[in-house]
PDB file of C-alpha atoms in Angstrom:
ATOM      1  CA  UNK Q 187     -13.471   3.196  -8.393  1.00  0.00           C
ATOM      2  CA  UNK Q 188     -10.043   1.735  -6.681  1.00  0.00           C
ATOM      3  CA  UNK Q 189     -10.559  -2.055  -6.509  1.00  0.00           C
ATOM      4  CA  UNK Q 190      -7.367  -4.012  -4.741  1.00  0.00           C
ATOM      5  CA  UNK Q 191      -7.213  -7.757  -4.550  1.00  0.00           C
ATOM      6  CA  UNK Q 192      -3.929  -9.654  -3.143  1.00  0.00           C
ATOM      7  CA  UNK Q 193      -4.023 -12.230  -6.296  1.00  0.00           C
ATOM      8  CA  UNK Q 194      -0.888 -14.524  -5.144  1.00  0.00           C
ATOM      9  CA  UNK Q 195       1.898 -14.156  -2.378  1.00  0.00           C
ATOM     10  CA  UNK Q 196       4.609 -16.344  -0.711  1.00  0.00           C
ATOM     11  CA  UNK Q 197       3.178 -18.961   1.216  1.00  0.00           C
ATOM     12  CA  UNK Q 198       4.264 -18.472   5.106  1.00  0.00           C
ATOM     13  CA  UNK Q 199       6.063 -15.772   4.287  1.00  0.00           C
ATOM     14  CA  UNK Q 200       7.895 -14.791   7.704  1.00  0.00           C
ATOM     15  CA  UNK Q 201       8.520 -18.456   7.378  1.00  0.00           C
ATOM     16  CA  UNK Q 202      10.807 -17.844   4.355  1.00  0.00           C
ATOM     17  CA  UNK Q 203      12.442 -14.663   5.587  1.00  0.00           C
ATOM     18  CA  UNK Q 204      13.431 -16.298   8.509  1.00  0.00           C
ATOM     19  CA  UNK Q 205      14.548 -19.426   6.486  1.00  0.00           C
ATOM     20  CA  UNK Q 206      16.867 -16.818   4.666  1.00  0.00           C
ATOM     21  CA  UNK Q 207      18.384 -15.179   7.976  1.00  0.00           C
ATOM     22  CA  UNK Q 208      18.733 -18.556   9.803  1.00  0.00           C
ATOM     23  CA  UNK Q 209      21.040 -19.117   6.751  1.00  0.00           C
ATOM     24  CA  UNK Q 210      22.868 -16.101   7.645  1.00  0.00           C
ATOM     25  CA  UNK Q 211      23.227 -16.516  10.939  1.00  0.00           C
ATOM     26  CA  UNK Q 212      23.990 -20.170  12.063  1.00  0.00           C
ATOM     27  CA  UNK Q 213      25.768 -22.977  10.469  1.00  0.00           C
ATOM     28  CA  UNK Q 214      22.786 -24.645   9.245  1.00  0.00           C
ATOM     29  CA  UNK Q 215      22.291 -26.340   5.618  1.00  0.00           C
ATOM     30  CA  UNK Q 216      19.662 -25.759   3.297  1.00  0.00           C
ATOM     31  CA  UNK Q 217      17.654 -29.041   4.257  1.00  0.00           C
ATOM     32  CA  UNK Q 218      17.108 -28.169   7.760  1.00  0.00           C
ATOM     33  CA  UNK Q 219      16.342 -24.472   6.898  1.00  0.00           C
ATOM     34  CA  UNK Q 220      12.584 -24.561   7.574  1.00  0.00           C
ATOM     35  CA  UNK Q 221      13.322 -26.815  11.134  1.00  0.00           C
ATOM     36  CA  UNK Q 222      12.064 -25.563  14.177  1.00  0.00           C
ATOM     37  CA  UNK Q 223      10.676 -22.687  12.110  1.00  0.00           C
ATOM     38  CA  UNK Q 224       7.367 -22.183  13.901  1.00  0.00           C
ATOM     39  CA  UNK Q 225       5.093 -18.979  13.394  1.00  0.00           C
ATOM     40  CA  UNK Q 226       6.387 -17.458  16.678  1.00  0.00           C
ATOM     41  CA  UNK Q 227       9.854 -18.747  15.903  1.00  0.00           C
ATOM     42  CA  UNK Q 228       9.469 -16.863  12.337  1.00  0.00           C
ATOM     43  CA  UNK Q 229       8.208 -13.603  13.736  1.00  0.00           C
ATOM     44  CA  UNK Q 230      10.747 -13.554  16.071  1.00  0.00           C
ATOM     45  CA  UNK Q 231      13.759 -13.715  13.203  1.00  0.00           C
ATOM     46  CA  UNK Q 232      11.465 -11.095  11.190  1.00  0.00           C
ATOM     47  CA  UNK Q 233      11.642  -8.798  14.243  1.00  0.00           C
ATOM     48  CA  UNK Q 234      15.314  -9.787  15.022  1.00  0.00           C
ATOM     49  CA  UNK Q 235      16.232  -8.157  11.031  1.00  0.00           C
ATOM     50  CA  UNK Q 236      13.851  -5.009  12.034  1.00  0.00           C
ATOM     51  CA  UNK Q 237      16.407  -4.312  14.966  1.00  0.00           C
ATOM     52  CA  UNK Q 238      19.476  -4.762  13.064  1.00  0.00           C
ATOM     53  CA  UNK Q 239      18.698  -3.385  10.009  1.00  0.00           C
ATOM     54  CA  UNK Q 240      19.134  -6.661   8.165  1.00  0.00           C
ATOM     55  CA  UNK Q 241      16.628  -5.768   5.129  1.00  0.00           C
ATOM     56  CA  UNK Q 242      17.728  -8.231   2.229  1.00  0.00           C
ATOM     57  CA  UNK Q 243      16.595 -11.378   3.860  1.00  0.00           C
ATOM     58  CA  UNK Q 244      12.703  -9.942   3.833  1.00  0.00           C
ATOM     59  CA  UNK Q 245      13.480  -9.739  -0.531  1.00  0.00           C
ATOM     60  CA  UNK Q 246      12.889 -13.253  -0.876  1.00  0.00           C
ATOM     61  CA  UNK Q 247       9.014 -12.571   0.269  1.00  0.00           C
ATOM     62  CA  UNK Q 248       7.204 -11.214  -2.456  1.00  0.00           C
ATOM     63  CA  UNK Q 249       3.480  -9.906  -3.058  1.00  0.00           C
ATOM     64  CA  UNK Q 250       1.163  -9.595  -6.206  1.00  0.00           C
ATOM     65  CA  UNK Q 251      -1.743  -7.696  -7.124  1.00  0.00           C
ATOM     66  CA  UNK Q 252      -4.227  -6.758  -9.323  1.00  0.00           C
ATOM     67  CA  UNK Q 253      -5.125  -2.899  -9.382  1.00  0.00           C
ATOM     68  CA  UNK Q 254      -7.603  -1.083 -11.182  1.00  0.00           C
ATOM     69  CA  UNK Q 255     -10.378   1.673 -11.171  1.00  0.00           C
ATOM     70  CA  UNK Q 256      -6.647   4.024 -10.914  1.00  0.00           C
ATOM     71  CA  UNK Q 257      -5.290   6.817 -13.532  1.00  0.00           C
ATOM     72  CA  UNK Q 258      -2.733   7.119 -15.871  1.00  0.00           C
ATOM     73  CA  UNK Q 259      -1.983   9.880 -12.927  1.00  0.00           C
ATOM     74  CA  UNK Q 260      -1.234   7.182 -10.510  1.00  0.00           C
ATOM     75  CA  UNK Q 261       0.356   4.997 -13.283  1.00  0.00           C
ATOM     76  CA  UNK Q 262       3.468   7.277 -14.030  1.00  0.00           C
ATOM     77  CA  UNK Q 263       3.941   7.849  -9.953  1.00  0.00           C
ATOM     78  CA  UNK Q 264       4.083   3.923  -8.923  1.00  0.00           C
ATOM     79  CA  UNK Q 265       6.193   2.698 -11.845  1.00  0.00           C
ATOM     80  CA  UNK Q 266       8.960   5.033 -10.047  1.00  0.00           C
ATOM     81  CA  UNK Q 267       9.040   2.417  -7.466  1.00  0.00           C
ATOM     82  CA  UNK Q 268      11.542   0.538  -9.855  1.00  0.00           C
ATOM     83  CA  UNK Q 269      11.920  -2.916  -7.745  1.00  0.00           C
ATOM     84  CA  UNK Q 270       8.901  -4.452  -8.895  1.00  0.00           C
ATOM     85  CA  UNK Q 271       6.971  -5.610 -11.878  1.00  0.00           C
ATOM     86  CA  UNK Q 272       4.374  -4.194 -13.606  1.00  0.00           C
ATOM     87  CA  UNK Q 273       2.046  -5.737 -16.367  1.00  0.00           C
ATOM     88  CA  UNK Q 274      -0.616  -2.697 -17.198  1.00  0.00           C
ATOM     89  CA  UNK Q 275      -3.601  -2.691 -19.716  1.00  0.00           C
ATOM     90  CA  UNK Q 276      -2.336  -1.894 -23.219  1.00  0.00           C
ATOM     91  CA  UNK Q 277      -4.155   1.581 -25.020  1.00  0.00           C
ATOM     92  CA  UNK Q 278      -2.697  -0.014 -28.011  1.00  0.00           C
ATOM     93  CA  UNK Q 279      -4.264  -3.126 -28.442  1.00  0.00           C
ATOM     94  CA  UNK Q 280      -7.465  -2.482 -26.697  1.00  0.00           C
ATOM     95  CA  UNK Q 281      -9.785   0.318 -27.826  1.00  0.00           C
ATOM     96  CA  UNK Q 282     -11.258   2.054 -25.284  1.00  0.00           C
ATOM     97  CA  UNK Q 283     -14.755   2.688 -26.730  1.00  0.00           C
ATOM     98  CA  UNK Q 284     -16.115   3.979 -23.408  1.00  0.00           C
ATOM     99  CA  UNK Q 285     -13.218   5.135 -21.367  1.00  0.00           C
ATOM    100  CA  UNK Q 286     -13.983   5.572 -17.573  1.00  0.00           C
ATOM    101  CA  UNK Q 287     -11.791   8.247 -16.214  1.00  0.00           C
ATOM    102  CA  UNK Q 288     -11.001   8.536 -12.059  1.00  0.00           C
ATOM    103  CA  UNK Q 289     -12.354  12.049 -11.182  1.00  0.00           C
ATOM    104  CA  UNK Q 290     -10.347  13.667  -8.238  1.00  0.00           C
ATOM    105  CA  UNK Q 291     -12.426  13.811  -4.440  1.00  0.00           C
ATOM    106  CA  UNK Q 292     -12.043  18.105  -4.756  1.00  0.00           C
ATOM    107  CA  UNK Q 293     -13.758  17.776  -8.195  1.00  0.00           C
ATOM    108  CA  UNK Q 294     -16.297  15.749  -7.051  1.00  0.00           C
ATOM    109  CA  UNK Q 295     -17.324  17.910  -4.296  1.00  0.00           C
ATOM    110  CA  UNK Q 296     -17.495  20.995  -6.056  1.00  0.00           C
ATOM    111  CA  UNK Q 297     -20.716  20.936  -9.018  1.00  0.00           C
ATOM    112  CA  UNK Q 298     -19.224  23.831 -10.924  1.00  0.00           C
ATOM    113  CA  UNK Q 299     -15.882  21.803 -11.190  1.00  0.00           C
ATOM    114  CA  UNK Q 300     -17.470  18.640 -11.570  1.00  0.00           C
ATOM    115  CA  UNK Q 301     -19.584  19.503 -14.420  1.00  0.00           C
ATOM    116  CA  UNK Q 302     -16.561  21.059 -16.350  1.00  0.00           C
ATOM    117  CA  UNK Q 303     -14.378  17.572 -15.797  1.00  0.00           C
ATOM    118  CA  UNK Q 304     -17.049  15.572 -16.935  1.00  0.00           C
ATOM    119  CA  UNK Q 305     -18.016  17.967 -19.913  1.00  0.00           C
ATOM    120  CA  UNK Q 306     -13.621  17.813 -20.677  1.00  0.00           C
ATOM    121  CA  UNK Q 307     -14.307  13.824 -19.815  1.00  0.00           C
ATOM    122  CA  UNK Q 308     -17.380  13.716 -22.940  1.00  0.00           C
ATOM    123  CA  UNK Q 309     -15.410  15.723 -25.393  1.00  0.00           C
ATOM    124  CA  UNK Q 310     -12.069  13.643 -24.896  1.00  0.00           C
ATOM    125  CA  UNK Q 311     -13.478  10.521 -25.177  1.00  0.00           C
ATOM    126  CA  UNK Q 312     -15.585  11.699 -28.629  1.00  0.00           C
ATOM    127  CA  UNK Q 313     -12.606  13.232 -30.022  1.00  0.00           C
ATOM    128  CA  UNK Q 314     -10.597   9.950 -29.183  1.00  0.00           C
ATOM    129  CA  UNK Q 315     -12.912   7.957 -30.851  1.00  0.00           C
ATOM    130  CA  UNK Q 316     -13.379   9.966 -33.957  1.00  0.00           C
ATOM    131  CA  UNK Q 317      -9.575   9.961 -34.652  1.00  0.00           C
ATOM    132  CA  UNK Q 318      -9.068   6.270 -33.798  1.00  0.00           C
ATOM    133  CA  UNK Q 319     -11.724   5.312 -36.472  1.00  0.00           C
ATOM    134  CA  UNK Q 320     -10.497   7.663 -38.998  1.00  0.00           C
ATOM    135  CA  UNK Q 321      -7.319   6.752 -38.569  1.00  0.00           C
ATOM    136  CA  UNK Q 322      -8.655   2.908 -38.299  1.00  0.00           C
ATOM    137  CA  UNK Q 323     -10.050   3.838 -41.972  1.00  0.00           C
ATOM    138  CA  UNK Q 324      -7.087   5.028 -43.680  1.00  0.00           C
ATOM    139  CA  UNK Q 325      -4.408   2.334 -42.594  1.00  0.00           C
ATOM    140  CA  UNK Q 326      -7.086   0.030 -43.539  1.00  0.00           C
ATOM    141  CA  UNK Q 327      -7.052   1.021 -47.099  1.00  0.00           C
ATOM    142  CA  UNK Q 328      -3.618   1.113 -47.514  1.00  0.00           C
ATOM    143  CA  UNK Q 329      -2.789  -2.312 -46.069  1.00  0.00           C
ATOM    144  CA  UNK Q 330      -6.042  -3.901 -48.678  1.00  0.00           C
ATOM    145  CA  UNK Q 331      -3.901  -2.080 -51.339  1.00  0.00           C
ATOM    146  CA  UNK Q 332      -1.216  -4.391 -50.268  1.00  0.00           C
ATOM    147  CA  UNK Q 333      -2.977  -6.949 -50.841  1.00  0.00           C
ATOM    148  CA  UNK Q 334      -3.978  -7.678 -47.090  1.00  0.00           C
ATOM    149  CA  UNK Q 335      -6.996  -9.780 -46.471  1.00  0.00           C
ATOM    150  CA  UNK Q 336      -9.967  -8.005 -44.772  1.00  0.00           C
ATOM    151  CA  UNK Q 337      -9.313  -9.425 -41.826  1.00  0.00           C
ATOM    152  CA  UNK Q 338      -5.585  -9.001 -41.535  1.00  0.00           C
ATOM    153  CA  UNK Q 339      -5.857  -5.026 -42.774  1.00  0.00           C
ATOM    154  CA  UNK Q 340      -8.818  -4.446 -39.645  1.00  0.00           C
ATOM    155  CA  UNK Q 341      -6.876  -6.225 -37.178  1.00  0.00           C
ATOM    156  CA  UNK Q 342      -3.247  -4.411 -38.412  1.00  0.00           C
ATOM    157  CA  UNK Q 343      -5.124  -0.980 -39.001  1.00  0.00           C
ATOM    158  CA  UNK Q 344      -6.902  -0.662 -35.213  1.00  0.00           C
ATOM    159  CA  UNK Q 345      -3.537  -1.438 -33.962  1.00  0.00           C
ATOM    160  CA  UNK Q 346      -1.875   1.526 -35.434  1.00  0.00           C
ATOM    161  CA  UNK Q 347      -5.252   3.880 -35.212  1.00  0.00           C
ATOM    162  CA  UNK Q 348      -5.092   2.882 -31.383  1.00  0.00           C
ATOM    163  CA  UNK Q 349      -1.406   4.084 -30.597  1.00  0.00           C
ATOM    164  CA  UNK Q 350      -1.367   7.040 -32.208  1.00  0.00           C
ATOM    165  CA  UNK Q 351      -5.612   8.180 -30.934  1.00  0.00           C
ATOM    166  CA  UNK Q 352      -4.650   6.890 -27.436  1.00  0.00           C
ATOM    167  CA  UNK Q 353      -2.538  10.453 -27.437  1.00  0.00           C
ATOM    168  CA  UNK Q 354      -5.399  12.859 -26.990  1.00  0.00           C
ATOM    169  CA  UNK Q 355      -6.597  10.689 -23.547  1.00  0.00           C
ATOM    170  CA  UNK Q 356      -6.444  12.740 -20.284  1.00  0.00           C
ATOM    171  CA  UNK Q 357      -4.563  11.354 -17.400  1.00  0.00           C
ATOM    172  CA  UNK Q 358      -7.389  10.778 -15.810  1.00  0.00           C
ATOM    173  CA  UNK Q 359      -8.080   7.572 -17.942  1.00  0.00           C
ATOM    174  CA  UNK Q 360      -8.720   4.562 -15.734  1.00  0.00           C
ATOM    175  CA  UNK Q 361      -6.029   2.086 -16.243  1.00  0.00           C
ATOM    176  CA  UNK Q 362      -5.229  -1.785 -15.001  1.00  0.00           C
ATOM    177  CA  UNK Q 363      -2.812  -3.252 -13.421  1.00  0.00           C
ATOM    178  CA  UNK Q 364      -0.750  -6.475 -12.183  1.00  0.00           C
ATOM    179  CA  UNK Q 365       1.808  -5.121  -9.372  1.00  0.00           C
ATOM    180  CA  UNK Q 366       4.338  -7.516  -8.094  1.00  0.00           C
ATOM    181  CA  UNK Q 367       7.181  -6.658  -5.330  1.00  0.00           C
ATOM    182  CA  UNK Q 368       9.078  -7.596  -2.903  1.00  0.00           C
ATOM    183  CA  UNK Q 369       8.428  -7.114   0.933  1.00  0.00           C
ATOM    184  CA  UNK Q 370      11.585  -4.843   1.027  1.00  0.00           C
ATOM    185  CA  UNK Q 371      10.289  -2.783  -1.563  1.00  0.00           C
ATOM    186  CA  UNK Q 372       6.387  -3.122   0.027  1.00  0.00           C
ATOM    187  CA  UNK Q 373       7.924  -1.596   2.871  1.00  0.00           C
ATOM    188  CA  UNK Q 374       9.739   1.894   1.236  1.00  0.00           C
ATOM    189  CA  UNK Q 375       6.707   1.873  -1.119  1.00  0.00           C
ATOM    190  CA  UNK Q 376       4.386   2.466   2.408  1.00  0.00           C
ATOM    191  CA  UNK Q 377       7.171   4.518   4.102  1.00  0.00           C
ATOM    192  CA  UNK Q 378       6.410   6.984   1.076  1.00  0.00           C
ATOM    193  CA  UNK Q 379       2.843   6.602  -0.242  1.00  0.00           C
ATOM    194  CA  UNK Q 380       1.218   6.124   2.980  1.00  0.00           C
ATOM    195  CA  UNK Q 381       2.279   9.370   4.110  1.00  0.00           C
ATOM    196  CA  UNK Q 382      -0.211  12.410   4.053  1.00  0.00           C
ATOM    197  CA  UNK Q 383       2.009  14.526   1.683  1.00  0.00           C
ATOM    198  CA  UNK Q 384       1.863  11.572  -0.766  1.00  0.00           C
ATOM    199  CA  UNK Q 385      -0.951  12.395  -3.785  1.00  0.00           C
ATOM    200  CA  UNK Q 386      -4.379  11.455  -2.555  1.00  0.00           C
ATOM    201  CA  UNK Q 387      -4.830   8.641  -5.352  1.00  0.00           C
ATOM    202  CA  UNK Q 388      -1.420   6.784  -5.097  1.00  0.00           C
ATOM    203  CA  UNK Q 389      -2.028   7.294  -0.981  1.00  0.00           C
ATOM    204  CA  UNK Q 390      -5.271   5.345  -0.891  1.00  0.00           C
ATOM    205  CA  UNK Q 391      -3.630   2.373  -3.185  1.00  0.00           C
ATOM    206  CA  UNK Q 392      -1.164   2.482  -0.562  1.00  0.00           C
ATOM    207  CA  UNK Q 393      -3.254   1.881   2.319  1.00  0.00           C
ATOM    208  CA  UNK Q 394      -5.115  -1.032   0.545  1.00  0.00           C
ATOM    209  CA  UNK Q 395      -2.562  -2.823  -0.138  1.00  0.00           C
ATOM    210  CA  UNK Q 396      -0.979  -2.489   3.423  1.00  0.00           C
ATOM    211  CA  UNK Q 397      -4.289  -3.702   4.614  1.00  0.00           C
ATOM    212  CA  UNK Q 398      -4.158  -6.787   2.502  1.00  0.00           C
ATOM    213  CA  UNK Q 399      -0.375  -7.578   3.638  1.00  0.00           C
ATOM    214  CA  UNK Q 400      -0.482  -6.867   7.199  1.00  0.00           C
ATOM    215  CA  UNK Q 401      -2.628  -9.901   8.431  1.00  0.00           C
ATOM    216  CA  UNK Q 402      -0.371 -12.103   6.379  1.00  0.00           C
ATOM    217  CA  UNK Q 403       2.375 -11.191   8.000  1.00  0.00           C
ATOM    218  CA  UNK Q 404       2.323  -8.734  10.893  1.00  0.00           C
ATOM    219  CA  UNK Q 405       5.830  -8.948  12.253  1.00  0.00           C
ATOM    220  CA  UNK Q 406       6.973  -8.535   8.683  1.00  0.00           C
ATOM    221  CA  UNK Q 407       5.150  -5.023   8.600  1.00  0.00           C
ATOM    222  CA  UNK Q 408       4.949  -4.000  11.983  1.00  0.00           C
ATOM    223  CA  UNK Q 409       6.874  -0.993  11.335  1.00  0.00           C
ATOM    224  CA  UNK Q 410       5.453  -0.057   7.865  1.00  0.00           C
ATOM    225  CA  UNK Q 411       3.703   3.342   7.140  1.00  0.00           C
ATOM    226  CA  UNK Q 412       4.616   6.796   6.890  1.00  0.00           C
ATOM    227  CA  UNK Q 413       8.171   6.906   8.888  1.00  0.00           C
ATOM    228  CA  UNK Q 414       6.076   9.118  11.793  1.00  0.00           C
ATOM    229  CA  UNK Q 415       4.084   6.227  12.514  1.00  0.00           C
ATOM    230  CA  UNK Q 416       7.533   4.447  14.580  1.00  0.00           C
ATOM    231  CA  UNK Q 417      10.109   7.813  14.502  1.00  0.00           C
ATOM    232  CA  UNK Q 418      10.139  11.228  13.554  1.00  0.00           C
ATOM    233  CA  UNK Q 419       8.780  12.835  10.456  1.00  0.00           C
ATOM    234  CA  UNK Q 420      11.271  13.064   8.340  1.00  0.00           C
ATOM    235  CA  UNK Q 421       9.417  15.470   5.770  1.00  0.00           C
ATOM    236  CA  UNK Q 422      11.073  18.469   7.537  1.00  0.00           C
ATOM    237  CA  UNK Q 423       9.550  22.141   7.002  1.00  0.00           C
ATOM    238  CA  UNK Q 424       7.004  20.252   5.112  1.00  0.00           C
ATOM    239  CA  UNK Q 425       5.724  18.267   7.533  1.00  0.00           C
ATOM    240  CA  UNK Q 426       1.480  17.789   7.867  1.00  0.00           C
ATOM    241  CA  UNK Q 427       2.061  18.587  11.362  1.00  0.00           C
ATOM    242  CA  UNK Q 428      -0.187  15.489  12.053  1.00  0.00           C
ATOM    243  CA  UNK Q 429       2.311  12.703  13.572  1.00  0.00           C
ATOM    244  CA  UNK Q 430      -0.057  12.198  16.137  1.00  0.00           C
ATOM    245  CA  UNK Q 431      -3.058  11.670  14.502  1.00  0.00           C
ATOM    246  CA  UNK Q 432      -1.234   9.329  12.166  1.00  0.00           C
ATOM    247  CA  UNK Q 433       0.261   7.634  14.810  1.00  0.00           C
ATOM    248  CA  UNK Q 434      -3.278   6.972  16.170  1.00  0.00           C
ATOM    249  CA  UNK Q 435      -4.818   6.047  12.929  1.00  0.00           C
ATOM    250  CA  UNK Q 436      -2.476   3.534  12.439  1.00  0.00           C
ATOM    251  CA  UNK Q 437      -2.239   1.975  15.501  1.00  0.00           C
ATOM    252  CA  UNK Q 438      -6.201   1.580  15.525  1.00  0.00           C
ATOM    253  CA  UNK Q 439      -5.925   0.507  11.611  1.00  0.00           C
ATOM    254  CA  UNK Q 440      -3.514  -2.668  13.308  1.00  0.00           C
ATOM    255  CA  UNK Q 441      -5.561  -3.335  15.712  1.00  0.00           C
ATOM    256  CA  UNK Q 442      -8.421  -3.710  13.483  1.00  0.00           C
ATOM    257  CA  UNK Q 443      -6.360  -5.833  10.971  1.00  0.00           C
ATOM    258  CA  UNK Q 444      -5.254  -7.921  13.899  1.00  0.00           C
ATOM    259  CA  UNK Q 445      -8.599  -8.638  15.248  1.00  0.00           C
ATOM    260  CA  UNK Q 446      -9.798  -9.858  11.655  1.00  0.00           C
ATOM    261  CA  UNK Q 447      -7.020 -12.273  11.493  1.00  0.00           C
ATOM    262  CA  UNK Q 448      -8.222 -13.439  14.462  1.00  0.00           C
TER     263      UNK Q 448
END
């Protein structure tokens, strides 16, 4: 099951965006950066950027997280959001001796399908085991023939058995996950997950972690979301057709956030 906790950000973070585009802006040195710099003062240099399109400043803002209960599905779609860092559960050095596996909502719903994935689920995770422990066997041997000590030749062995059994796992093997990014890159990473076309998975990741960053800094994400939340869809003939509703959504989903701030 999806779990999302915000494990570290930058304090005040509008603070330090608008630290950055005071620089930019005005004469003023680095020691009297943060004068003056109330939270209105801040929000209104974070919403100042918004209208001109000033984007780097909000890069010195950044956001961590820890993920998991998500796929190796949803693990080869965020890692194309490039600006960021990623530190993700080895297969190799942990053997998964009871994998848990993420089974997709239109599975679930249907028992015919449902049984099937978890019957595919059973038989991956037995044939995964069997291979990692025969495999586990053999390198064992070898590396005592070496002259390895037991202890060296299991822990050197499961290594190897693990890379090389961790092949025949489906993508549908639950992963972790330490996500760090900029607000820059927080902000294309809604603009394209949060929309309805994105995959179901990766979508609801998305919309955690915009709850989690939104009463932290509002002004800062006041505009984040699918693009059709502020402007037009720009998913052309393959629009949802469902601006609206969206629109709605997330202006209730703000005002919800707002009020628990308060």
């Amino acid at each position: 099951m999806l779990h999302v906790q915000l494990i570290a950000y930058t304090p005040d973070p509008e603070r330090v965006v608008a630290a950055a585009a005071k620089l930019c802006y005005s004469d003023t040195g680095v020691e009297a950066l943060l004068e003056g710099l109330t939270p209105e003062k801040s929000a209104q240099f974070v919403r100042m950027l918004a209208s001109y399109g000033h984007a780097s400043p909000i890069e010195h803002a950044s956001f961590t997280f820890g993920i998991e209960g998500v796929s190796r599905a949803l693990l080869a779609q965020i890692t194309r959001h490039r600006i960021a860092s990623y530190s993700v559960q080895s297969q190799r050095y942990v053997r998964l001796d009871d994998f848990r596996f993420v089974i997709p909502p239109e599975v679930e719903a249907d028992p015919a399908s449902r049984a099937a994935f978890l019957a595919a689920m059973e038989e991956e995770g037995r044939q995964y085991l069997q291979l990692a422990q025969t495999l586990q066997a053999r390198h064992k041997a070898a590396f005592l023939a070496e002259g390895l000590s037991e202890r060296e030749a299991e822990r050197k062995a499961e290594k190897l058995a693990n890379e090389d059994a961790r092949f025949v796992l489906p993508n549908a093997c639950e992963t972790k996950m330490v996500v760090t990014m900029n607000a820059r890159s927080l902000q294309n990473f809604f603009r394209l997950r949060c929309c309805n076309r994105a995959q179901w998975e990766i979508r609801a990741l998305a919309e955690e972690m915009y709850r989690l960053v939104y009463p932290i800094a509002p002004a800062l994400f006041a505009h984040s979301g699918p693009p059709c939340v502020d402007g037009p869809c720009t998913e052309g003939k393959m629009s949802c057709g469902q601006a609206a509703q969206v629109r709605e959504r997330y202006t209730r989903l703000r005002a919800e956030l707002a009020g628990d701030q308060a």
